[in-house]
Short mmCIF file of C-alpha atoms in Angstrom, two decimals:
data_model
loop_
_atom_site.label_atom_id
_atom_site.label_comp_id
_atom_site.label_asym_id
_atom_site.label_seq_id
_atom_site.Cartn_x
_atom_site.Cartn_y
_atom_site.Cartn_z
CA MET Q 31 102.13 139.26 121.76
CA SER Q 32 99.47 139.15 119.18
CA THR Q 33 98.69 141.32 115.76
CA ASN Q 34 96.14 143.33 117.34
CA GLN Q 35 98.09 144.35 120.33
CA THR Q 36 100.95 145.05 118.32
CA PRO Q 37 101.90 148.88 118.51
CA ARG Q 38 101.28 151.32 115.32
CA ILE Q 39 104.77 152.53 114.67
CA ARG Q 40 104.00 155.11 112.29
CA PRO Q 41 101.37 156.90 113.95
CA ILE Q 42 103.50 156.63 117.49
CA THR Q 43 106.72 157.80 115.47
CA LEU Q 44 104.45 161.15 114.51
CA LEU Q 45 102.77 161.46 117.54
CA SER Q 46 106.77 161.41 119.18
CA SER Q 47 107.93 163.93 116.98
CA GLY Q 48 104.61 165.99 117.55
CA HIS Q 49 105.55 166.02 121.26
CA ALA Q 50 109.15 166.92 120.72
CA CYS Q 51 107.75 170.28 119.19
CA VAL Q 52 105.44 170.57 122.13
CA ASP Q 53 107.75 170.33 124.95
CA VAL Q 54 109.92 173.01 123.18
CA TYR Q 55 108.04 175.06 124.80
CA GLN Q 56 108.36 173.45 128.28
CA GLY Q 57 112.08 173.55 127.98
CA ALA Q 58 112.44 176.87 126.67
CA VAL Q 59 110.82 179.03 129.34
CA ALA Q 60 113.81 177.86 131.26
CA ALA Q 61 116.39 178.36 128.67
CA LEU Q 62 115.36 182.36 128.35
CA VAL Q 63 116.22 182.62 132.21
CA PRO Q 64 119.64 183.93 131.72
CA PHE Q 65 118.83 186.19 129.05
CA PHE Q 66 116.22 187.75 131.04
CA VAL Q 67 118.42 188.18 134.19
CA SER Q 68 121.19 189.36 131.87
CA GLU Q 69 119.10 191.73 129.29
CA ARG Q 70 116.32 192.76 131.88
CA ALA Q 71 118.34 192.74 134.74
CA TYR Q 72 115.74 190.62 136.57
CA THR Q 73 116.70 189.30 140.18
CA TYR Q 74 116.32 185.43 140.75
CA ALA Q 75 113.23 185.68 142.26
CA ALA Q 76 111.91 187.89 139.49
CA ALA Q 77 113.38 185.41 137.15
CA SER Q 78 111.64 182.16 138.38
CA GLY Q 79 108.46 184.01 138.61
CA ILE Q 80 108.33 183.42 134.67
CA VAL Q 81 108.94 179.91 134.99
CA LEU Q 82 105.71 180.24 137.85
CA ALA Q 83 103.72 181.67 135.38
CA ALA Q 84 104.28 178.92 132.59
CA SER Q 85 103.36 176.39 135.03
CA LEU Q 86 100.77 177.76 137.51
CA LEU Q 87 98.20 178.13 134.91
CA SER Q 88 99.09 174.59 133.41
CA SER Q 89 98.97 172.90 136.79
CA VAL Q 90 95.18 174.19 137.51
CA VAL Q 91 93.93 173.40 134.31
CA GLN Q 92 95.83 169.99 133.41
CA PRO Q 93 93.20 167.95 135.33
CA LEU Q 94 90.48 169.54 133.82
CA PHE Q 95 91.33 168.61 130.29
CA GLY Q 96 92.10 165.32 131.57
CA ALA Q 97 89.05 164.57 132.93
CA LEU Q 98 87.51 166.15 129.55
CA THR Q 99 89.54 163.38 127.51
CA ASP Q 100 87.80 160.81 129.71
CA ARG Q 101 84.49 161.91 128.64
CA TRP Q 102 85.28 162.67 124.69
CA ALA Q 103 87.95 161.88 122.52
CA LEU Q 104 89.17 165.70 121.17
CA PRO Q 105 91.85 165.03 119.18
CA TRP Q 106 91.79 168.42 117.39
CA LEU Q 107 93.04 169.81 121.10
CA LEU Q 108 96.86 168.38 119.71
CA PRO Q 109 97.57 170.74 116.71
CA VAL Q 110 95.27 173.55 118.47
CA SER Q 111 97.43 173.30 121.62
CA THR Q 112 100.49 172.79 119.94
CA LEU Q 113 100.13 176.29 118.31
CA VAL Q 114 99.02 178.22 121.82
CA GLY Q 115 102.17 176.89 123.40
CA GLY Q 116 104.11 177.98 120.60
CA ALA Q 117 102.56 181.81 120.51
CA GLY Q 118 103.28 182.27 124.18
CA VAL Q 119 106.79 181.62 124.15
CA ALA Q 120 107.25 183.31 120.83
CA LEU Q 121 106.03 186.54 122.38
CA ALA Q 122 108.07 186.57 125.59
CA GLY Q 123 110.86 188.34 124.49
CA VAL Q 124 108.35 191.01 122.84
CA GLY Q 125 108.34 194.59 124.74
CA ASP Q 126 109.92 195.04 128.30
CA SER Q 127 106.72 194.73 130.23
CA TYR Q 128 107.01 192.33 132.82
CA PRO Q 129 103.56 191.60 133.50
CA LEU Q 130 102.69 191.09 129.76
CA THR Q 131 105.76 188.39 129.74
CA LEU Q 132 104.33 186.72 132.82
CA LEU Q 133 100.86 186.82 130.71
CA VAL Q 134 102.17 185.31 127.46
CA VAL Q 135 103.86 182.23 128.94
CA ALA Q 136 101.25 181.58 131.23
CA VAL Q 137 99.26 181.10 127.73
CA SER Q 138 101.89 179.11 126.80
CA GLY Q 139 101.36 176.78 129.57
CA LEU Q 140 98.03 176.47 128.75
CA GLY Q 141 98.43 175.15 125.67
CA VAL Q 142 100.79 172.82 127.09
CA ALA Q 143 98.37 172.09 129.48
CA ALA Q 144 95.91 171.25 126.72
CA TYR Q 145 98.18 169.26 124.76
CA HIS Q 146 99.40 166.39 126.98
CA PRO Q 147 96.03 164.51 128.32
CA GLU Q 148 95.00 163.84 124.98
CA ALA Q 149 97.87 163.29 123.09
CA ALA Q 150 98.56 160.49 126.29
CA ARG Q 151 95.43 159.15 125.33
CA VAL Q 152 95.79 158.83 121.84
CA ALA Q 153 99.46 157.26 122.54
CA ARG Q 154 97.91 154.58 124.90
CA GLU Q 155 95.45 153.52 122.26
CA VAL Q 156 98.03 153.21 119.58
CA SER Q 157 100.91 151.83 122.04
CA ARG Q 158 97.93 149.08 122.96
CA GLY Q 159 99.72 149.79 126.23
CA SER Q 160 102.95 149.30 125.49
CA HIS Q 161 105.75 150.43 128.04
CA THR Q 162 108.18 150.81 125.00
CA ALA Q 163 106.22 152.45 122.58
CA MET Q 164 105.03 155.21 125.30
CA GLY Q 165 108.76 155.13 125.99
CA TRP Q 166 109.36 156.22 122.47
CA PHE Q 167 106.00 158.90 122.66
CA SER Q 168 107.52 159.88 125.72
CA LEU Q 169 110.99 160.42 124.04
CA GLY Q 170 110.03 163.05 121.96
CA GLY Q 171 109.07 164.91 124.65
CA ASN Q 172 112.38 164.74 125.98
CA LEU Q 173 114.38 165.74 122.69
CA GLY Q 174 112.32 168.81 122.77
CA PHE Q 175 113.47 169.73 126.08
CA ALA Q 176 116.87 168.90 124.88
CA ALA Q 177 116.79 171.14 121.80
CA ALA Q 178 115.27 173.95 123.88
CA PRO Q 179 118.36 175.51 125.47
CA LEU Q 180 120.24 175.17 121.95
CA LEU Q 181 117.25 176.72 119.87
CA VAL Q 182 116.76 179.34 122.62
CA SER Q 183 120.39 179.97 122.75
CA ALA Q 184 120.87 180.38 118.62
CA VAL Q 185 117.74 182.88 118.29
CA ILE Q 186 118.06 184.99 121.41
CA ALA Q 187 122.06 185.00 121.58
CA THR Q 188 121.86 186.05 117.80
CA GLY Q 189 119.01 188.72 117.61
CA GLY Q 190 118.26 189.25 121.60
CA LEU Q 191 115.18 188.79 123.42
CA ARG Q 192 113.25 190.87 120.55
CA ALA Q 193 114.02 187.63 118.12
CA SER Q 194 111.81 185.33 120.21
CA PRO Q 195 109.28 185.34 117.46
CA LEU Q 196 111.27 183.18 115.15
CA LEU Q 197 110.99 180.55 118.23
CA ALA Q 198 107.36 179.96 116.92
CA VAL Q 199 108.48 177.72 113.95
CA PRO Q 200 108.56 174.41 115.99
CA ALA Q 201 105.11 174.99 116.62
CA LEU Q 202 103.97 175.26 113.12
CA ALA Q 203 105.82 172.37 112.31
CA GLY Q 204 104.27 170.53 115.10
CA ALA Q 205 101.05 171.37 114.55
CA ALA Q 206 101.46 169.75 111.56
CA LEU Q 207 102.81 166.30 112.48
CA CYS Q 208 99.99 166.40 114.87
CA ALA Q 209 97.29 166.57 111.89
CA ALA Q 210 99.32 163.89 110.17
CA ALA Q 211 99.49 161.57 113.35
CA LEU Q 212 95.76 162.42 113.81
CA ARG Q 213 95.23 161.07 110.23
CA ALA Q 214 97.04 157.95 110.48
CA VAL Q 215 95.36 156.97 113.21
CA ARG Q 216 92.04 157.47 112.34
CA THR Q 217 89.46 154.57 112.80
CA PRO Q 218 85.81 153.86 112.43
CA ALA Q 219 84.12 155.01 115.70
CA ARG Q 220 83.02 151.57 116.62
CA ALA Q 221 86.78 150.12 116.77
CA THR Q 222 87.57 153.13 118.83
CA ALA Q 223 85.13 152.55 121.18
CA ALA Q 224 86.22 149.29 121.08
CA ALA Q 225 90.06 150.08 121.84
CA ARG Q 226 89.27 152.03 124.33
CA ALA Q 227 86.72 149.83 126.16
CA SER Q 228 89.67 147.12 126.22
CA LEU Q 229 91.79 149.09 127.96
CA ALA Q 230 89.16 150.71 130.90
CA THR Q 231 89.26 147.60 132.48
CA GLY Q 232 89.89 146.89 136.24
CA ARG Q 233 89.19 149.01 139.24
CA ASP Q 234 90.69 152.46 140.00
CA ASP Q 235 93.21 152.49 142.62
CA TRP Q 236 93.43 156.14 144.13
CA PRO Q 237 95.76 155.14 146.96
CA SER Q 238 98.35 153.93 144.89
CA PHE Q 239 97.82 156.41 142.53
CA LEU Q 240 97.94 159.58 144.91
CA ARG Q 241 101.32 158.43 146.22
CA LEU Q 242 102.69 157.85 142.83
CA SER Q 243 101.50 161.06 142.18
CA GLY Q 244 103.44 162.59 145.10
CA ALA Q 245 106.63 160.91 144.08
CA VAL Q 246 106.41 162.43 140.61
CA GLY Q 247 105.91 165.88 142.30
CA CYS Q 248 108.87 165.72 144.25
CA ARG Q 249 111.00 164.81 140.88
CA SER Q 250 109.01 167.72 139.35
CA ILE Q 251 110.29 170.09 141.81
CA VAL Q 252 114.09 168.57 141.38
CA PHE Q 253 113.77 168.79 137.92
CA VAL Q 254 112.23 172.40 137.29
CA GLY Q 255 114.58 173.67 139.89
CA LEU Q 256 117.64 172.70 137.96
CA SER Q 257 116.67 173.64 134.93
CA ALA Q 258 115.98 177.21 135.90
CA PHE Q 259 119.12 177.49 137.61
CA ILE Q 260 121.66 174.93 136.40
CA SER Q 261 122.95 177.64 133.48
CA LEU Q 262 123.71 180.43 135.88
CA TYR Q 263 124.74 177.79 138.73
CA ALA Q 264 127.53 176.15 135.90
CA ARG Q 265 129.11 179.25 135.42
CA GLN Q 266 129.93 179.81 139.11
CA ARG Q 267 131.23 176.39 139.60
CA THR Q 268 133.13 176.00 136.30
CA GLY Q 269 133.88 179.53 135.85
CA GLY Q 270 132.81 179.20 132.07
CA GLY Q 271 130.55 181.94 130.31
CA ASP Q 272 127.55 181.33 128.91
CA LEU Q 273 128.44 178.31 126.97
CA SER Q 274 129.13 176.50 129.90
CA GLY Q 275 125.77 177.37 131.15
CA THR Q 276 123.84 176.09 127.80
CA ALA Q 277 125.98 173.33 127.84
CA ALA Q 278 124.94 172.48 131.29
CA LEU Q 279 121.18 172.77 130.33
CA PHE Q 280 121.70 170.54 127.38
CA VAL Q 281 123.04 168.00 129.23
CA LEU Q 282 120.20 167.86 131.81
CA TYR Q 283 117.99 167.47 129.06
CA LEU Q 284 119.54 165.08 126.50
CA GLY Q 285 120.29 162.37 129.33
CA GLY Q 286 117.02 162.59 129.78
CA ALA Q 287 116.25 161.41 125.94
CA VAL Q 288 118.43 158.70 127.07
CA GLY Q 289 117.27 157.56 130.09
CA THR Q 290 113.69 157.79 128.71
CA VAL Q 291 114.17 154.86 125.98
CA ALA Q 292 116.36 152.78 128.71
CA GLY Q 293 113.47 152.90 131.55
CA GLY Q 294 111.13 151.16 128.97
CA ARG Q 295 113.51 148.67 128.45
CA LEU Q 296 114.89 148.37 132.01
CA ALA Q 297 111.20 147.71 133.04
CA THR Q 298 110.34 145.27 130.75
CA ARG Q 299 113.12 143.24 132.25
CA PHE Q 300 112.87 144.12 136.09
CA GLY Q 301 109.59 145.48 136.63
CA ARG Q 302 108.51 149.10 136.53
CA LEU Q 303 108.36 149.77 140.12
CA PRO Q 304 111.89 148.34 140.69
CA VAL Q 305 113.17 150.46 137.92
CA VAL Q 306 111.59 153.46 139.17
CA ARG Q 307 112.76 153.03 143.16
CA TRP Q 308 115.88 152.75 141.98
CA SER Q 309 116.12 155.56 139.87
CA TYR Q 310 114.84 158.14 142.74
CA ALA Q 311 117.70 156.67 144.51
CA LEU Q 312 120.59 157.45 141.74
CA THR Q 313 119.03 160.76 141.90
CA VAL Q 314 119.76 161.71 145.77
CA LEU Q 315 123.27 161.19 144.89
CA ALA Q 316 123.46 162.73 141.40
CA VAL Q 317 121.52 165.73 142.53
CA ALA Q 318 124.17 166.26 145.90
CA GLY Q 319 127.11 165.93 143.14
CA VAL Q 320 125.68 168.73 141.01
CA VAL Q 321 125.14 170.60 144.43
CA PHE Q 322 128.27 170.20 145.81
CA ALA Q 323 131.18 168.58 143.14
CA PRO Q 324 133.64 171.08 141.90
CA GLY Q 325 134.62 171.85 138.37
CA PRO Q 326 134.76 169.31 135.32
CA SER Q 327 133.08 166.84 137.56
CA PHE Q 328 129.61 168.83 137.15
CA HIS Q 329 128.56 168.35 133.82
CA LEU Q 330 129.00 164.48 135.06
CA PHE Q 331 126.54 164.86 138.05
CA ALA Q 332 124.11 166.64 135.83
CA ALA Q 333 124.24 163.97 132.93
CA LEU Q 334 123.60 161.45 136.07
CA ALA Q 335 120.65 163.78 137.25
CA SER Q 336 119.11 163.55 134.11
CA ALA Q 337 118.93 159.94 133.65
CA GLY Q 338 117.88 159.45 137.56
CA LEU Q 339 114.96 161.80 137.02
CA TYR Q 340 114.11 160.73 133.57
CA VAL Q 341 114.52 156.74 133.64
CA PRO Q 342 111.35 156.59 135.25
CA PHE Q 343 109.17 159.00 133.30
CA SER Q 344 107.38 157.25 130.53
CA LEU Q 345 106.98 154.57 133.70
CA HIS Q 346 105.00 157.25 135.80
CA ILE Q 347 102.87 157.58 132.87
CA THR Q 348 101.57 154.17 132.41
CA LEU Q 349 101.75 153.16 135.99
CA GLY Q 350 99.11 155.85 136.42
CA GLN Q 351 96.91 155.08 133.75
CA ASP Q 352 97.02 151.37 134.96
CA TYR Q 353 96.24 152.61 138.42
CA LEU Q 354 92.98 154.69 137.30
CA PRO Q 355 92.22 152.04 134.07
CA ARG Q 356 88.94 154.13 133.83
CA ARG Q 357 89.86 157.49 134.17
CA VAL Q 358 93.30 157.40 131.81
CA GLY Q 359 92.79 161.18 130.48
CA THR Q 360 92.96 162.07 134.28
CA ALA Q 361 96.17 160.05 135.08
CA SER Q 362 97.81 161.42 132.44
CA GLY Q 363 96.64 164.92 132.91
CA VAL Q 364 98.56 164.78 136.51
CA THR Q 365 101.10 162.11 135.91
CA LEU Q 366 102.41 164.03 132.63
CA GLY Q 367 101.06 167.28 133.39
CA LEU Q 368 99.80 168.63 137.18
CA ALA Q 369 102.79 166.48 139.03
CA VAL Q 370 105.05 167.83 136.48
CA SER Q 371 103.94 171.02 136.39
CA VAL Q 372 104.36 171.49 140.45
CA GLY Q 373 107.88 172.06 140.21
CA GLY Q 374 107.16 175.31 138.64
CA LEU Q 375 104.96 176.49 141.96
CA ALA Q 376 108.21 176.19 143.73
CA SER Q 377 110.74 177.89 141.59
CA PRO Q 378 109.87 180.86 143.02
CA LEU Q 379 111.02 179.92 146.40
CA VAL Q 380 114.32 178.41 145.33
CA GLY Q 381 114.81 181.94 143.59
CA ALA Q 382 114.01 183.98 146.57
CA VAL Q 383 116.13 181.58 148.87
CA ALA Q 384 118.72 181.97 146.00
CA ASP Q 385 118.62 185.93 146.04
CA ALA Q 386 118.94 185.82 149.83
CA THR Q 387 121.75 183.59 150.47
CA SER Q 388 123.48 181.81 147.11
CA LEU Q 389 122.29 179.42 144.57
CA GLN Q 390 123.99 176.62 146.26
CA ALA Q 391 122.01 177.18 149.16
CA ALA Q 392 118.83 176.99 147.78
CA LEU Q 393 119.57 174.29 145.43
CA ALA Q 394 120.91 171.97 148.39
CA PRO Q 395 117.47 171.15 149.67
CA LEU Q 396 116.57 169.47 146.33
CA ILE Q 397 118.65 166.62 147.48
CA ALA Q 398 115.95 165.44 149.88
CA LEU Q 399 113.21 165.30 147.48
CA PRO Q 400 114.04 162.19 145.57
CA ALA Q 401 114.85 160.48 149.10
CA LEU Q 402 110.92 161.26 149.90
CA GLY Q 403 109.92 160.13 146.53
CA TRP Q 404 111.68 157.05 147.42
CA LEU Q 405 109.74 156.57 150.42
CA LEU Q 406 106.30 157.20 148.81
CA LEU Q 407 107.22 154.33 145.92
CA ARG Q 408 108.43 151.58 148.56
CA THR Q 409 105.55 149.98 149.00
CA LEU Q 410 103.30 150.51 146.06
CA ARG Q 411 102.65 147.57 144.48
CA GLU Q 412 102.30 146.60 140.42
CA PRO Q 413 98.62 147.35 139.17
CA GLY Q 414 96.38 144.43 138.95
CA LEU Q 415 98.54 142.41 141.59
CA PRO Q 416 96.84 141.64 144.97
CA ARG Q 417 100.27 142.07 146.77
CA ALA Q 418 103.91 143.28 146.30
CA ALA Q 419 106.91 143.08 148.74
CA PRO Q 420 108.47 146.32 149.27
CA GLY Q 421 111.37 145.51 147.23
CA GLY Q 422 110.20 144.36 144.23
CA PRO Q 423 107.22 144.10 141.94
CA GLY Q 424 105.78 140.83 143.88
CA PRO Q 425 104.64 137.55 142.63
CA GLY Q 426 103.27 137.11 139.36
CA ALA Q 427 104.88 140.59 138.07
CA GLY Q 428 106.69 138.93 135.28
CA ALA Q 429 103.29 137.79 133.89
CA ALA Q 430 101.87 141.46 134.32
CA ARG Q 431 104.53 142.56 131.95
CA ALA Q 432 104.29 140.34 129.37
CA GLY Q 433 101.75 142.00 127.70
CA HIS Q 434 103.76 145.47 127.55
CA GLU Q 435 106.93 144.59 126.01
#
């Protein structure tokens, strides 16, 4: 790898840390669900409506922000959107109004939506296309997810939902980190334009990108369904109390941090698509274990499900960007945003089934979705290769990976 292709470590570290602060607010909404159920006596359907509110606006506007970042660099979005995302969650516990709660978590979702396409674009430029560097950027978000249930539990279990304004602290830190990252990556306009032009080569492959997005959507529904209800379900399956539920959500999120780093390393060695396919296959078995395994093994299967869901996480982003090299912002907005947020759109259905039957019956259909994702991925080829066998990356994949280590 030549010197000018070497990822810039300090900006990636700052971007990853800022990403962690932003994604606290994606994880915080699901972590608040058990407290809404216990303090406000929400039904499963009403509680999952909170998750929907955070996801719906985010899903609608995320491609718009992606398209905007394809036309113009909007670095100021990073600190501003971080503050907006934090403000919405901080206000979620203030007052008892259900419509107001829906509104403020929707505002939080808007902030999260505005952040991700521009952050992924900046991270791609700084990483020089490195899978491993993008893995570290994604790791920050996963650590934020993992920290969310611990942070929410510490604040809300101590002070109740009315203590939610304290949850604004990560947003303040994240805005400062984003500002520092932008100062670290600041380059002359001519150099920035050259960097963007060097990455925007090749032809957009929309059919492959849409199949990838469909698979990411399947993964999203599984992840959001589990994250919204695994705390409540863990109490039923293990016979534990609040601690058991918080531990299950923490395992689900923390395993993602390990899986994300492993995904970048595995892709360097075996190729992105084989790693992604095997991850989806593992997820089928792991989710089945979460739904049906008894007692102590529950948390083990939660960890396996987390790995299966997160090993391909950063690979989705780089694959999407490589399938649409001329629309990196749009690709990032979909793979990192829209296809991920779509899981929240399905959460009220999971909640309604749980109210009508049981949580186990509501979660059981999630087992089939990773299998559907695997089918969508089965015939994809590595971006830039003329063809690929269904079971592998195809001829020349090693050469295609060489520049992304």
